[in-house]
Coordinates of C-alpha atoms in Angstrom, one line a residue:
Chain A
X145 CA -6.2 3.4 23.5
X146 CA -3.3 6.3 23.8
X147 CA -1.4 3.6 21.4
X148 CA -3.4 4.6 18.6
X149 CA -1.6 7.6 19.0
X150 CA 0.9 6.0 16.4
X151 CA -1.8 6.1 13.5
X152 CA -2.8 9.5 14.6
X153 CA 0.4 11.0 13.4
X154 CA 0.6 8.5 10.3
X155 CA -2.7 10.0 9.1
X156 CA -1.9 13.4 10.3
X157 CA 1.3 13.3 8.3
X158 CA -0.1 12.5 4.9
X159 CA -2.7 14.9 5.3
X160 CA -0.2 17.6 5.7
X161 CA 2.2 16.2 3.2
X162 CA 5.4 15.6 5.4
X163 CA 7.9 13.7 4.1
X164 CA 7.0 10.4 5.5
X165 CA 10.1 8.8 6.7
X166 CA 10.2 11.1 9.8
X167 CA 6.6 10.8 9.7
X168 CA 7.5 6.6 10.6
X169 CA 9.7 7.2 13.0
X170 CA 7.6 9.6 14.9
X171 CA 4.6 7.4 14.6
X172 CA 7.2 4.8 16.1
X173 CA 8.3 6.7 19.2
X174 CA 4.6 7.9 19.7
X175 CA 3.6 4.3 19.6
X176 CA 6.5 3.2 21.4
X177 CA 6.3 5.7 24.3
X178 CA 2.6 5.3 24.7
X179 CA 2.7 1.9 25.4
X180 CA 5.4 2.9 28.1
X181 CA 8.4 0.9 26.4
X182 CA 11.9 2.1 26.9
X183 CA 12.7 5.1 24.3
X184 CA 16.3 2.5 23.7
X185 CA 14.4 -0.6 23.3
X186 CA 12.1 1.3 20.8
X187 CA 14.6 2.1 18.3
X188 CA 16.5 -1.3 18.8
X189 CA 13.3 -3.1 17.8
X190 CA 13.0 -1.1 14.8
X191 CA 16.5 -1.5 14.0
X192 CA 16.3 -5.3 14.7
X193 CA 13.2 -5.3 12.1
X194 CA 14.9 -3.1 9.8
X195 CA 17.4 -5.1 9.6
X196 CA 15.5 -8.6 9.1
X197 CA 14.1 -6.3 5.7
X198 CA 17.1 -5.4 3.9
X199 CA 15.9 -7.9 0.9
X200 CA 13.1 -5.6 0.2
X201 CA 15.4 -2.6 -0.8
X202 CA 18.0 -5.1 -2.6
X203 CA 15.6 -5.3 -5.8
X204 CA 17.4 -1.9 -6.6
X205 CA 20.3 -3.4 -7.8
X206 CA 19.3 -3.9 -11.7
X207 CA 19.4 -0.6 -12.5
X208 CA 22.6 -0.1 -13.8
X209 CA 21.8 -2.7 -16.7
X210 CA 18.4 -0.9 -17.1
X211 CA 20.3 2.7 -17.0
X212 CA 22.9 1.5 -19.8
X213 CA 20.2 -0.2 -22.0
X214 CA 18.1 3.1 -21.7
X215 CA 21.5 5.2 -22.8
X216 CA 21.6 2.8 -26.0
X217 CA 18.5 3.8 -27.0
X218 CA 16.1 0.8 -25.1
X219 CA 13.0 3.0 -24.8
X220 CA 13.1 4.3 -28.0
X221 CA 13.6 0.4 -29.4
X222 CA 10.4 -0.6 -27.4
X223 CA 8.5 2.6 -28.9
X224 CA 9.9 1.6 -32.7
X225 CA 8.8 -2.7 -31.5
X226 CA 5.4 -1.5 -30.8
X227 CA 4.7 0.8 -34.0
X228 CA 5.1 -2.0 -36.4
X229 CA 2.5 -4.4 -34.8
X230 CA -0.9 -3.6 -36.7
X231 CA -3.6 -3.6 -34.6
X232 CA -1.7 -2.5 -31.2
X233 CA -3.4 -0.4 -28.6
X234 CA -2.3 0.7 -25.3
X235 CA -5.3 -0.9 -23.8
X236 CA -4.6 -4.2 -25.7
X237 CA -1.1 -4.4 -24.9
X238 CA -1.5 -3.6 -21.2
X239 CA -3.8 -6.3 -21.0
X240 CA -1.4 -9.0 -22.4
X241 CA 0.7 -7.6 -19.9
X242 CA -1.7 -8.2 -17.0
X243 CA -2.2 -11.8 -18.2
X244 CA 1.7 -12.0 -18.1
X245 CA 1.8 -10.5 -14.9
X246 CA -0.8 -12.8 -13.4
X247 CA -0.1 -16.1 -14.5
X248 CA 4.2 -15.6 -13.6
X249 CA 3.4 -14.5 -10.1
X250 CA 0.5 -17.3 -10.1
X251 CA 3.5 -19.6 -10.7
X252 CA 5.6 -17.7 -7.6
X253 CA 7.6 -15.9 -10.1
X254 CA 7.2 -12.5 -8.4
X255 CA 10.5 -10.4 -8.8
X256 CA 11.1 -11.4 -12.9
X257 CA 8.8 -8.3 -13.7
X258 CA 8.3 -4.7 -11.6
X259 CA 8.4 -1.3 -12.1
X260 CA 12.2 -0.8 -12.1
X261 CA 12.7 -4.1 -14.5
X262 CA 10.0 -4.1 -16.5
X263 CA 7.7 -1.1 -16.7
X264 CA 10.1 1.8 -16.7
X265 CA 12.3 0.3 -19.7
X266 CA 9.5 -1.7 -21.7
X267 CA 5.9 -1.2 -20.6
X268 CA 5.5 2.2 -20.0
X269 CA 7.1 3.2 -23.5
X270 CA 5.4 0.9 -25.1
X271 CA 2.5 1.6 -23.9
X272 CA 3.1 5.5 -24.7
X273 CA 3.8 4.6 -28.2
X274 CA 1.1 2.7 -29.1
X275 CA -1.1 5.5 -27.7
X276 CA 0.3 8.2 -29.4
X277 CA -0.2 6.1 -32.8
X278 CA -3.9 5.6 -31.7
X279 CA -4.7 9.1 -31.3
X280 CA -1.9 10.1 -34.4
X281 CA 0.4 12.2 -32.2
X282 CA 1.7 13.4 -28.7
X283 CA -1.4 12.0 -27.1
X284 CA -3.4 14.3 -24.8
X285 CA -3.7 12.3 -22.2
X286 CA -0.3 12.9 -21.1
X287 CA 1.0 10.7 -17.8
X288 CA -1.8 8.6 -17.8
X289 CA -1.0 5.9 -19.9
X290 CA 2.2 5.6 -18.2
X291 CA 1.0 5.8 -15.1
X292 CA -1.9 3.0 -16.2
X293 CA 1.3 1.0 -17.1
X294 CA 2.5 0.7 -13.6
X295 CA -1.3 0.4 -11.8
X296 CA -1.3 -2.7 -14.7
X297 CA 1.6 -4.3 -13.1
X298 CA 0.5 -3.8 -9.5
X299 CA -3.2 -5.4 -10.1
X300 CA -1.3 -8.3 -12.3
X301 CA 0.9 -8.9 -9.0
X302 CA -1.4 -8.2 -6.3
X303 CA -3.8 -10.7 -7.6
X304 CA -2.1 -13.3 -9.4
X305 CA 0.6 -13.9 -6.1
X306 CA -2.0 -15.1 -4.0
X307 CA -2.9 -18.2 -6.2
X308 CA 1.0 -19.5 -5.5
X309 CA 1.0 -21.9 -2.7
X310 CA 4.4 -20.9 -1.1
X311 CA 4.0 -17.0 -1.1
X312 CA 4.7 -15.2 1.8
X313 CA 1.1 -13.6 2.7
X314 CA -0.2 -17.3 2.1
X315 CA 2.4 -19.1 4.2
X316 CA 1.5 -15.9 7.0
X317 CA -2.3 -17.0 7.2
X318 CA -1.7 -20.5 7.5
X319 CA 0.6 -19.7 10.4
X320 CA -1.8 -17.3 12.0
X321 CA -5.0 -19.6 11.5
X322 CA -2.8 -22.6 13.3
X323 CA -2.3 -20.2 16.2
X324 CA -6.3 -20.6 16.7
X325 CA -6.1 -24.1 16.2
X326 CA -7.5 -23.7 13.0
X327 CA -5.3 -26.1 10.2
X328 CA -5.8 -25.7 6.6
X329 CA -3.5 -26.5 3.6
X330 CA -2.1 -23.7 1.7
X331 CA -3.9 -25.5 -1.5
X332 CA -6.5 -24.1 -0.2
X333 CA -6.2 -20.8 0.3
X334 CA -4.4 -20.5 -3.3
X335 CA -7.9 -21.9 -4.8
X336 CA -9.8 -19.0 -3.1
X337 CA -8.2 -16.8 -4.3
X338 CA -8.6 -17.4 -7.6
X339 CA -12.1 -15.7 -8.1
X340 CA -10.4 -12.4 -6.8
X341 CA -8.2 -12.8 -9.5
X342 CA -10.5 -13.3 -12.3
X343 CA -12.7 -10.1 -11.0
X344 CA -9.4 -7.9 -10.9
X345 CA -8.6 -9.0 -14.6
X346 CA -12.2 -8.9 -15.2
X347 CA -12.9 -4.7 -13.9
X348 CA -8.8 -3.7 -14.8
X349 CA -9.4 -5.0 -18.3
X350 CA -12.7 -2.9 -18.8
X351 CA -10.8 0.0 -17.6
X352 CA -7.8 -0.9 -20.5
X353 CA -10.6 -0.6 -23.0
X354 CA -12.2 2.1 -21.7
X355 CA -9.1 4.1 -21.9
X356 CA -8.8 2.7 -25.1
X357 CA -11.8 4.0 -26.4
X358 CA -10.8 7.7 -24.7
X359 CA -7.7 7.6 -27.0
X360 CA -9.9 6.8 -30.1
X361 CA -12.2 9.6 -29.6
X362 CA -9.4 12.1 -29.2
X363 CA -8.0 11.1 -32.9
X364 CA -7.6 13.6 -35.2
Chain B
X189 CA 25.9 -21.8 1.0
X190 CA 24.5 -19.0 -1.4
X191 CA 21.8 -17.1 0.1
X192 CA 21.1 -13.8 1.4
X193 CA 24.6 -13.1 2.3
X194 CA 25.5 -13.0 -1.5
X195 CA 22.8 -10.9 -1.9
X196 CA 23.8 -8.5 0.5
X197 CA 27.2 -8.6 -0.6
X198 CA 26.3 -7.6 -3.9
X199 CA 23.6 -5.0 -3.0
X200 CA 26.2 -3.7 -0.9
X201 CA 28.4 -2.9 -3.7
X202 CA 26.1 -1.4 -6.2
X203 CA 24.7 1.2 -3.1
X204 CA 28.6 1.5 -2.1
X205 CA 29.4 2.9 -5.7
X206 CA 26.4 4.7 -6.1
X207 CA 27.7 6.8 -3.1
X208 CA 30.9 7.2 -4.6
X209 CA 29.4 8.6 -7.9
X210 CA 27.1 10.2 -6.0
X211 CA 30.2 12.4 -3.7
X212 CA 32.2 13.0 -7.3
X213 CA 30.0 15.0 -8.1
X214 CA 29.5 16.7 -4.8
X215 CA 25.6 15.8 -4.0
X216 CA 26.6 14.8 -0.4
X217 CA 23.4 14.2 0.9
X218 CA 22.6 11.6 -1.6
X219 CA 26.2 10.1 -0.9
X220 CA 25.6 9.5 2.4
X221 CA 22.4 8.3 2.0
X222 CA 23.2 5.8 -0.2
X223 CA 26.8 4.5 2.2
X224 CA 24.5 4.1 5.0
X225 CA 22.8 1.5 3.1
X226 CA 25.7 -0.4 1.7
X227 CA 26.8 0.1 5.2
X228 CA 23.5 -1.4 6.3
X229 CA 24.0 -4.2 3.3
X230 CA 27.5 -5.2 4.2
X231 CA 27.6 -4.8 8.2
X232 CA 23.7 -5.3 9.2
X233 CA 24.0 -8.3 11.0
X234 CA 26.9 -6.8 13.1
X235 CA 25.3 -3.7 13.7
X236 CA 23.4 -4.8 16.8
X237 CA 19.4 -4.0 17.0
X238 CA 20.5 -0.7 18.3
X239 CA 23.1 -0.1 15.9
X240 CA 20.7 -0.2 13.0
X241 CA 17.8 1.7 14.9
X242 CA 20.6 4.8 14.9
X243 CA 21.3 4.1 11.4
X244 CA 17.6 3.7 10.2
X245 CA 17.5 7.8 12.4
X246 CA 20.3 8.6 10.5
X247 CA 19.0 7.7 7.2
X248 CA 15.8 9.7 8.0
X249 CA 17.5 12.6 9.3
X250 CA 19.4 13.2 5.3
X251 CA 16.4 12.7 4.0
X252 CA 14.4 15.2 6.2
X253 CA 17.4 17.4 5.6
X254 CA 15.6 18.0 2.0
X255 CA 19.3 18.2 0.5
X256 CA 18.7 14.9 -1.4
X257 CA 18.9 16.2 -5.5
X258 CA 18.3 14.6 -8.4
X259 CA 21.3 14.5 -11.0
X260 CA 20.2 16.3 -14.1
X261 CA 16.9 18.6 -13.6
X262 CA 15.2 19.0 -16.6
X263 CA 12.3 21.6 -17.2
X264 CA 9.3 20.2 -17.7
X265 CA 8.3 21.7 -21.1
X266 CA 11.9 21.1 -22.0
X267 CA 11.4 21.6 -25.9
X268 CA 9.8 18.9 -27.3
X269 CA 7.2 18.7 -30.1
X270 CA 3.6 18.2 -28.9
X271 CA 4.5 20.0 -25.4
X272 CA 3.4 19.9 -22.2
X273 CA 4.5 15.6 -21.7
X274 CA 6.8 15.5 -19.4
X275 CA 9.4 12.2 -18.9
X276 CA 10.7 9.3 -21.2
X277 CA 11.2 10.7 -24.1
X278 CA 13.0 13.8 -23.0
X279 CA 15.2 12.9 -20.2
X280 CA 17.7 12.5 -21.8
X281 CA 17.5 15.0 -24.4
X282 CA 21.3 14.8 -24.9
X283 CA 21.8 12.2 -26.5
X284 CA 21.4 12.6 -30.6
X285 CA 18.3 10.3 -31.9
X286 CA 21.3 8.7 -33.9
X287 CA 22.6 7.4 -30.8
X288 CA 19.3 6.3 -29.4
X289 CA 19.1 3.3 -32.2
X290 CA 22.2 2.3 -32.6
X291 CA 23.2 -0.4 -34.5
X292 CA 22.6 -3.2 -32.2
X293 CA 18.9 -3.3 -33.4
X294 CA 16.3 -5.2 -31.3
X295 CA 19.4 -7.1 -29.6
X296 CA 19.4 -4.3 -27.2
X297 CA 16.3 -6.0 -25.9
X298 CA 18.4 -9.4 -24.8
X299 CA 20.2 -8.2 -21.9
X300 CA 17.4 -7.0 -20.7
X301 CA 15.4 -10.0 -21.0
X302 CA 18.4 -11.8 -19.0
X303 CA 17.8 -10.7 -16.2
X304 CA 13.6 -11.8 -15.6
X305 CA 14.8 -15.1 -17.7
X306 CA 17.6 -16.0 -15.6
X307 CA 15.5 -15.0 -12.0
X308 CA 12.8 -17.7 -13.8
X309 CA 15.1 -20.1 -14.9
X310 CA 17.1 -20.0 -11.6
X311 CA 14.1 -20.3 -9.3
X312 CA 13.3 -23.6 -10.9
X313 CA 16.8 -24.8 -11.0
X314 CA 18.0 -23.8 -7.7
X315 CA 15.5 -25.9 -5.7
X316 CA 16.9 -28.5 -6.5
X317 CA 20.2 -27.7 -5.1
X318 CA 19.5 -26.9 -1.6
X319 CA 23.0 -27.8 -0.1
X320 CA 24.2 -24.7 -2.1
X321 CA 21.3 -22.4 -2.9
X322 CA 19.3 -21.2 0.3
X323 CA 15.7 -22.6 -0.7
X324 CA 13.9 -19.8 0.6
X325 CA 15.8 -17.4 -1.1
X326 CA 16.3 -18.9 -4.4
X327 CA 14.3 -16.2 -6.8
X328 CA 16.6 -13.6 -5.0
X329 CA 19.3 -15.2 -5.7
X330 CA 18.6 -15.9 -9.1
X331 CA 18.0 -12.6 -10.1
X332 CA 21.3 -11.5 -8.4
X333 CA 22.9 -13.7 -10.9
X334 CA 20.8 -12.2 -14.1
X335 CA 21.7 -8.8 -12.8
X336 CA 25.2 -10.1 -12.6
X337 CA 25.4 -11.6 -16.2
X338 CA 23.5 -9.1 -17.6
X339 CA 25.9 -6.8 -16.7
X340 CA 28.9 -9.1 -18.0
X341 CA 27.0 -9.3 -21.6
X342 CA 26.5 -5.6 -21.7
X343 CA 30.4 -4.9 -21.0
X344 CA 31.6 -7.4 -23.5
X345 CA 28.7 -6.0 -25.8
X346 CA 28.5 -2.4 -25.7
X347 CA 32.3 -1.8 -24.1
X348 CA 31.2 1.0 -22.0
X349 CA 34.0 2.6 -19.4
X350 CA 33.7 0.7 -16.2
X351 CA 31.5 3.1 -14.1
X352 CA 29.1 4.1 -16.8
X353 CA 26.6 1.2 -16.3
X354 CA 27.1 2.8 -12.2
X355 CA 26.4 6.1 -13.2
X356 CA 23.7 5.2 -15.3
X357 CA 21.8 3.3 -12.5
X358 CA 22.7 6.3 -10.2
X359 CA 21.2 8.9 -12.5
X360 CA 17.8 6.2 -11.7
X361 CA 18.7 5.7 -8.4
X362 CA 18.6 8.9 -7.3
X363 CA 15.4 10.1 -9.0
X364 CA 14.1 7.1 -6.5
X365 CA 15.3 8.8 -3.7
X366 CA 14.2 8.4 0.0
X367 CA 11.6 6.6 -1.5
X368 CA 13.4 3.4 -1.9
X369 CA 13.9 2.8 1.6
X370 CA 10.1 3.9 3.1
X371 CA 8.7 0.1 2.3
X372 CA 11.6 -1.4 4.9
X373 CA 10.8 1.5 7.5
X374 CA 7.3 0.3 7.4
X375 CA 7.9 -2.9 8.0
X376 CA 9.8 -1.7 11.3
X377 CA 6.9 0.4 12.3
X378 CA 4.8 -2.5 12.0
X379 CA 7.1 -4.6 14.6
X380 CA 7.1 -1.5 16.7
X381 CA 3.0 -1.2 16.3
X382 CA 3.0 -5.1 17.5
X383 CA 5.2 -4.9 20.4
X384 CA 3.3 -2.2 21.9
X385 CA 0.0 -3.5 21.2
X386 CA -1.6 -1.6 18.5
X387 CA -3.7 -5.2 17.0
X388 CA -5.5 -5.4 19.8
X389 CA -6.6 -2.0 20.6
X390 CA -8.1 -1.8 16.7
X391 CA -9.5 -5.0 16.9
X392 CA -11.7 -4.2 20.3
X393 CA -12.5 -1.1 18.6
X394 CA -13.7 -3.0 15.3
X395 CA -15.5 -5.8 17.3
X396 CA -17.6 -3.1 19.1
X397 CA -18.8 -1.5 16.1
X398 CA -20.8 -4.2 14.7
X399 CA -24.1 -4.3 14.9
X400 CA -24.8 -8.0 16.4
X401 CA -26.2 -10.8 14.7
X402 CA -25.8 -9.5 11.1
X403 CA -23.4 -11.6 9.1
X404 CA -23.0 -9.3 6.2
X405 CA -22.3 -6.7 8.7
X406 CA -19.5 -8.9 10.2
X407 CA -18.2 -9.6 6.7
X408 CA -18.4 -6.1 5.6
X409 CA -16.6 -4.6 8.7
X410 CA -14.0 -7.2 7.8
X411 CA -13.1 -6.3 4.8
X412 CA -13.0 -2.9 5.2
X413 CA -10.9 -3.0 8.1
X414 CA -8.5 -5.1 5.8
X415 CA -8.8 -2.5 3.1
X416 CA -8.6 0.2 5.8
X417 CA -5.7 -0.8 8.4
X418 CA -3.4 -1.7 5.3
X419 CA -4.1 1.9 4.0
X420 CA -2.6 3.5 7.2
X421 CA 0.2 1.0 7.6
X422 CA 1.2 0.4 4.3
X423 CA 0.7 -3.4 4.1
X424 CA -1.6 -6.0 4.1
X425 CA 0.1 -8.5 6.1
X426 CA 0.1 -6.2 9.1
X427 CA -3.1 -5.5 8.6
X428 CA -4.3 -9.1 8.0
X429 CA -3.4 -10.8 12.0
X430 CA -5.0 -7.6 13.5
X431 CA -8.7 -8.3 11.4
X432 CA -8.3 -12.3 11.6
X433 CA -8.4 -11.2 15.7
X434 CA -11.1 -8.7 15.8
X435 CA -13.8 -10.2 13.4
X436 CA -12.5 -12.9 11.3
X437 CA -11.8 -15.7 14.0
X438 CA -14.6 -14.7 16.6
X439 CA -17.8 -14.0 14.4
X440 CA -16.7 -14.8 11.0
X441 CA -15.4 -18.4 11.7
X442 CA -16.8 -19.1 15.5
X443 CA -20.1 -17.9 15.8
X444 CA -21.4 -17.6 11.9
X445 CA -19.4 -20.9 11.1
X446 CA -17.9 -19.6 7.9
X447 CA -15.3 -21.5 5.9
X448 CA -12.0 -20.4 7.3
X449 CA -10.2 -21.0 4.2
X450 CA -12.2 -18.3 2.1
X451 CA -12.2 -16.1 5.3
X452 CA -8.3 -15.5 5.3
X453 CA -8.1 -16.2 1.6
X454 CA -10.4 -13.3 0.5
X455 CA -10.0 -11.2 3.9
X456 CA -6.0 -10.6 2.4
X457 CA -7.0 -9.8 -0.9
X458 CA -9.7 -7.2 0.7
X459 CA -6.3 -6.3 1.9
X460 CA -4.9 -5.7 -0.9
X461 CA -7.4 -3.7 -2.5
X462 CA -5.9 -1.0 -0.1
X463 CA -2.4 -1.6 -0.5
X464 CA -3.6 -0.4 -4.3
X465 CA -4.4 2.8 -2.5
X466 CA -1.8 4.0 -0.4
X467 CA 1.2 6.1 -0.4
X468 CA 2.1 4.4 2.2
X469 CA 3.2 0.9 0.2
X470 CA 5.6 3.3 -1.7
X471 CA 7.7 0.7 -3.6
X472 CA 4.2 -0.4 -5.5
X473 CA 2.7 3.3 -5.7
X474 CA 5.2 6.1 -5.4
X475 CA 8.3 4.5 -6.4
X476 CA 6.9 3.6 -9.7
X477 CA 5.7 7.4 -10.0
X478 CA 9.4 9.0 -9.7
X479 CA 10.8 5.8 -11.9
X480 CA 8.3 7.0 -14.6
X481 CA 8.7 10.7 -13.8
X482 CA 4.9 11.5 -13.2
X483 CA 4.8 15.5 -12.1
X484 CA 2.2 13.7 -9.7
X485 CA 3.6 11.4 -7.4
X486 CA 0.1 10.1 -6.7
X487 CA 0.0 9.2 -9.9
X488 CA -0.2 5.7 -10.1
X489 CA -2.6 5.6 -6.9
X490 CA -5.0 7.6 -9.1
X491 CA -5.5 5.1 -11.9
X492 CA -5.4 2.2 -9.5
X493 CA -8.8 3.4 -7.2
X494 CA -10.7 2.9 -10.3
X495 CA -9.9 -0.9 -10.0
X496 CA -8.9 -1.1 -6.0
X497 CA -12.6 0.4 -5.4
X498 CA -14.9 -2.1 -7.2
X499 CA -13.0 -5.1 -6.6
X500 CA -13.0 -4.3 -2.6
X501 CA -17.0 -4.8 -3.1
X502 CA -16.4 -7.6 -5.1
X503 CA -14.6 -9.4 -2.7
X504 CA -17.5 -8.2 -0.2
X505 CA -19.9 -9.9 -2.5
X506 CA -17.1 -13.5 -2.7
X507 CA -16.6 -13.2 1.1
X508 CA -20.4 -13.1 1.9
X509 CA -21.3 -15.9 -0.6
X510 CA -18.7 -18.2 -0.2
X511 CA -18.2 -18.5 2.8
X512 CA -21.4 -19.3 3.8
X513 CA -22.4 -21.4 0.9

């Protein structure tokens, strides 16, 4: 039991809004120590993991070419792209982007879009501008269209991913199933999860109009 | 072979000259934070498992320090028409509107595009060479080599002085912050939570608290411990072997003979639905908050409950019908 210690201070470190990287490596050491492992061999297993991870952090590498677009006027290109299209709405165009989203990472094409590549220099602007055309200025609503931008890409990768037969939380149930002596092809798993994926498109598009339908009843 | 090596190698660089930009201009803190990585990028492997524990300390210690800045700060009501909207439009309220459409029209758009084109492209390609491309890393890869010629169109194209492209991916770089490294820390805390045990503890616990003999008890203890356990530790994959040992193997498949397939298939996606609600899985929720400069770093998480919430009960609803059609 005293290893739950570890989520203890997790949970106790949100609440009071510590910065969360010592808030880890606490949890780490509590966890660690609790279970009566060496304090050494603690932080050389989290090093040893750490290390086995660096690919997640390597994603960061496109900025400078997003940075230098944005200097020559990117964003602003986006916003003047999605003023002359009749008939586009934040909601709309969010929700072609969700259908995007879904169907690449349904074909394992998971890094092409994200916040950093995508949303920050495209989405997110465009998104803004087609809002503040709906409601015929700064709209009111402020960061949340934005913000709806990057949930859009999140829910379009969460549950589009799944349907790809080589992805990694796929491959890691298959694996962990076999360990019970339980076999089944990754085909399917990907075919389950395909009603997830039609709900989450389903209850995030409703949301897209709904938001849409807030921006039309704040036009002046 | 081409693989994570060249990956490294190049992520190693770009971290290793956002340091140097970083100490021109005398932000130290963010320097060092950011050599430690390219350090971590270049030299990992020869580290040891200790050597990178210190420097995974070390990393949290700047950060903790709180001397981490941001390049330019800019007031939030910095004087823009409409008011009270803070980020795209006005960071960088420097530059002349002139500038911001320069002649180059919607080509601007085309470098950009490179980089998710090439990453596609590559992926497809690159199977098919697996004597040079490591064929678990080719998307990686590819999109290595979009950033890469990406970077060679934009200096032939825009001529802009070597370390501008740098400096402009610093100035992004460092409104990231800390934040870009808390999704690998996590992933170390997870090894560290299953070395010592942690799965097993949380699985006794959520065995004993259902009621016997109900099913859609079973399946709803399931899924919110999916939802719940990747809340607290930031992803569902940790979450996922912990649940498959406590309720999803025992009752779900053994004793109430559900189809194992939709168990772990919809049992991860319950998963998921928490991942959508945590600060903890910072590079999906609070990474994107600081790229888009929301004054609220919860930002994101906010406008993703309204989906997460529903759909966890939806996938309730799938897990209880499907599998035991």
């Amino acid at each position: 039991m005293l290893v739950l210690l570890g989520i203890a201070v997790i949970v106790a470190g949100f609440l009071l809004r510590f910065n969360p990287l010592p808030v880890v490596i606490a949890s780490a050491l509590v966890t660690g120590l609790a279970a009566g492992i060496d304090p050494v061999a603690i932080v050389a297993a989290f090093g040893k993991a750490f290390n086995a991870n660096r690919f997640v952090t390597v994603i960061y590498i496109v900025l400078p070419v997003i940075g230098l677009l944005e200097r020559h006027g990117l964003q602003q290109r986006a916003r003047a792209l999605v003023l002359k299209l009749k008939g586009a709405t934040a909601g709309r165009l969010l929700m072609g982007y969700m259908l995007f989203r879904q169907l690449t990472a349904a074909a394992g094409l998971l890094s092409i879009a994200g916040p950093a590549q995508t949303v920050r220099p495209l989405v997110a602007p465009m998104a803004d501008a087609a809002a503040d055309a709906q409601v015929g200025e700064a709209d009111p609503l402020g960061e949340e269209v934005r913000a709806m931008a990057a949930a859009t890409d999140n829910v379009g990768l969460f549950f589009g991913e799944d349907i790809f037969l080589a992805v990694g939380s796929i491959l890691l149930m298959k694996g962990i199933l076999e360990g019970y002596g339980i076999v089944i092809e990754p085909f399917h798993l990907s075919m389950w999860a395909i009603p997830t994926a039609i709900a989450a498109f389903l209850i995030h598009g409703f949301r897209l109009l709904l938001l849409d339908r807030r921006l039309k009843a704040k036009r002046k | 072979m081409i693989g994570l090596a060249f990956i490294y190698a190049v992520g190693g660089f770009v971290f290793a000259i956002f340091a140097l930009l970083a100490a021109r201009d005398r932000r130290f803190a963010n320097a060092a934070f950011w050599a430690l990585i390219a350090l971590s990028m270049w030299a990992g492997d020869r580290l040891g498992d200790l050597g990178n524990g210190i420097l995974a300390i070390a990393l949290v210690l700047i950060a903790a320090s709180g001397r981490m800045r941001t390049q330019v700060v800019i007031p939030a009501e910095a004087g823009i028409s409409g008011g009270g909207k803070t980020g795209l439009r006005q960071e960088t309220p420097e530059i002349p509107a002139s500038a911001g459409m320069t002649g180059k029209g919607n080509w601007l758009f085309l470098p950009a595009l490179v980089i998710p084109v090439t990453a596609l492209v590559g992926t497809l390609v690159f199977k098919h060479f697996p004597d040079i491309f490591e064929a678990k890393q080719t998307t990686l890869v590819a999109l290595t080599f979009g950033v890469i010629l990406a970077l060679g169109i934009c200096y032939v194209w825009l001529r802009p002085r070597p370390a501008e492209p740098f400096a402009e991916g610093g100035r992004l770089m460092d409104a990231v912050g800390w934040a870009a490294v808390l999704p690998q820390m996590l992933t170390s805390l997870g090894a560290v939570f299953a070395l010592a045990g942690v799965g097993d503890v949380v699985g006794q616990i959520a065995g004993a608290a259902i009621p016997g003999g109900s099913v859609i008890g079973a399946v709803i203890a399931y899924a919110l411990g999916m939802a719940l356990f990747t809340i607290v530790m930031g992803n569902a994959f940790a979450a996922f072997p912990v649940m498959a040992a406590a309720i999803g193997v025992p009752l779900l498949i053994h004793q109430y003979h559900g189809d194992p397939a939709v168990i772990a298939a919809i049992g991860m996606l319950a998963g998921f639905c928490g991942t959508l609600l945590t600060p903890m899985a910072a590079n999906f929720n609070i990474v994107p908050a600081a790229l888009l400069n929301l004054s609220d770093r919860y930002g994101v998480i906010k406008r993703q409950a309204g989906t997460a919430l529903p759909l966890l009960a939806v996938n309730i609803g799938l897990l209880y019908w499907l599998a035991f059609r």
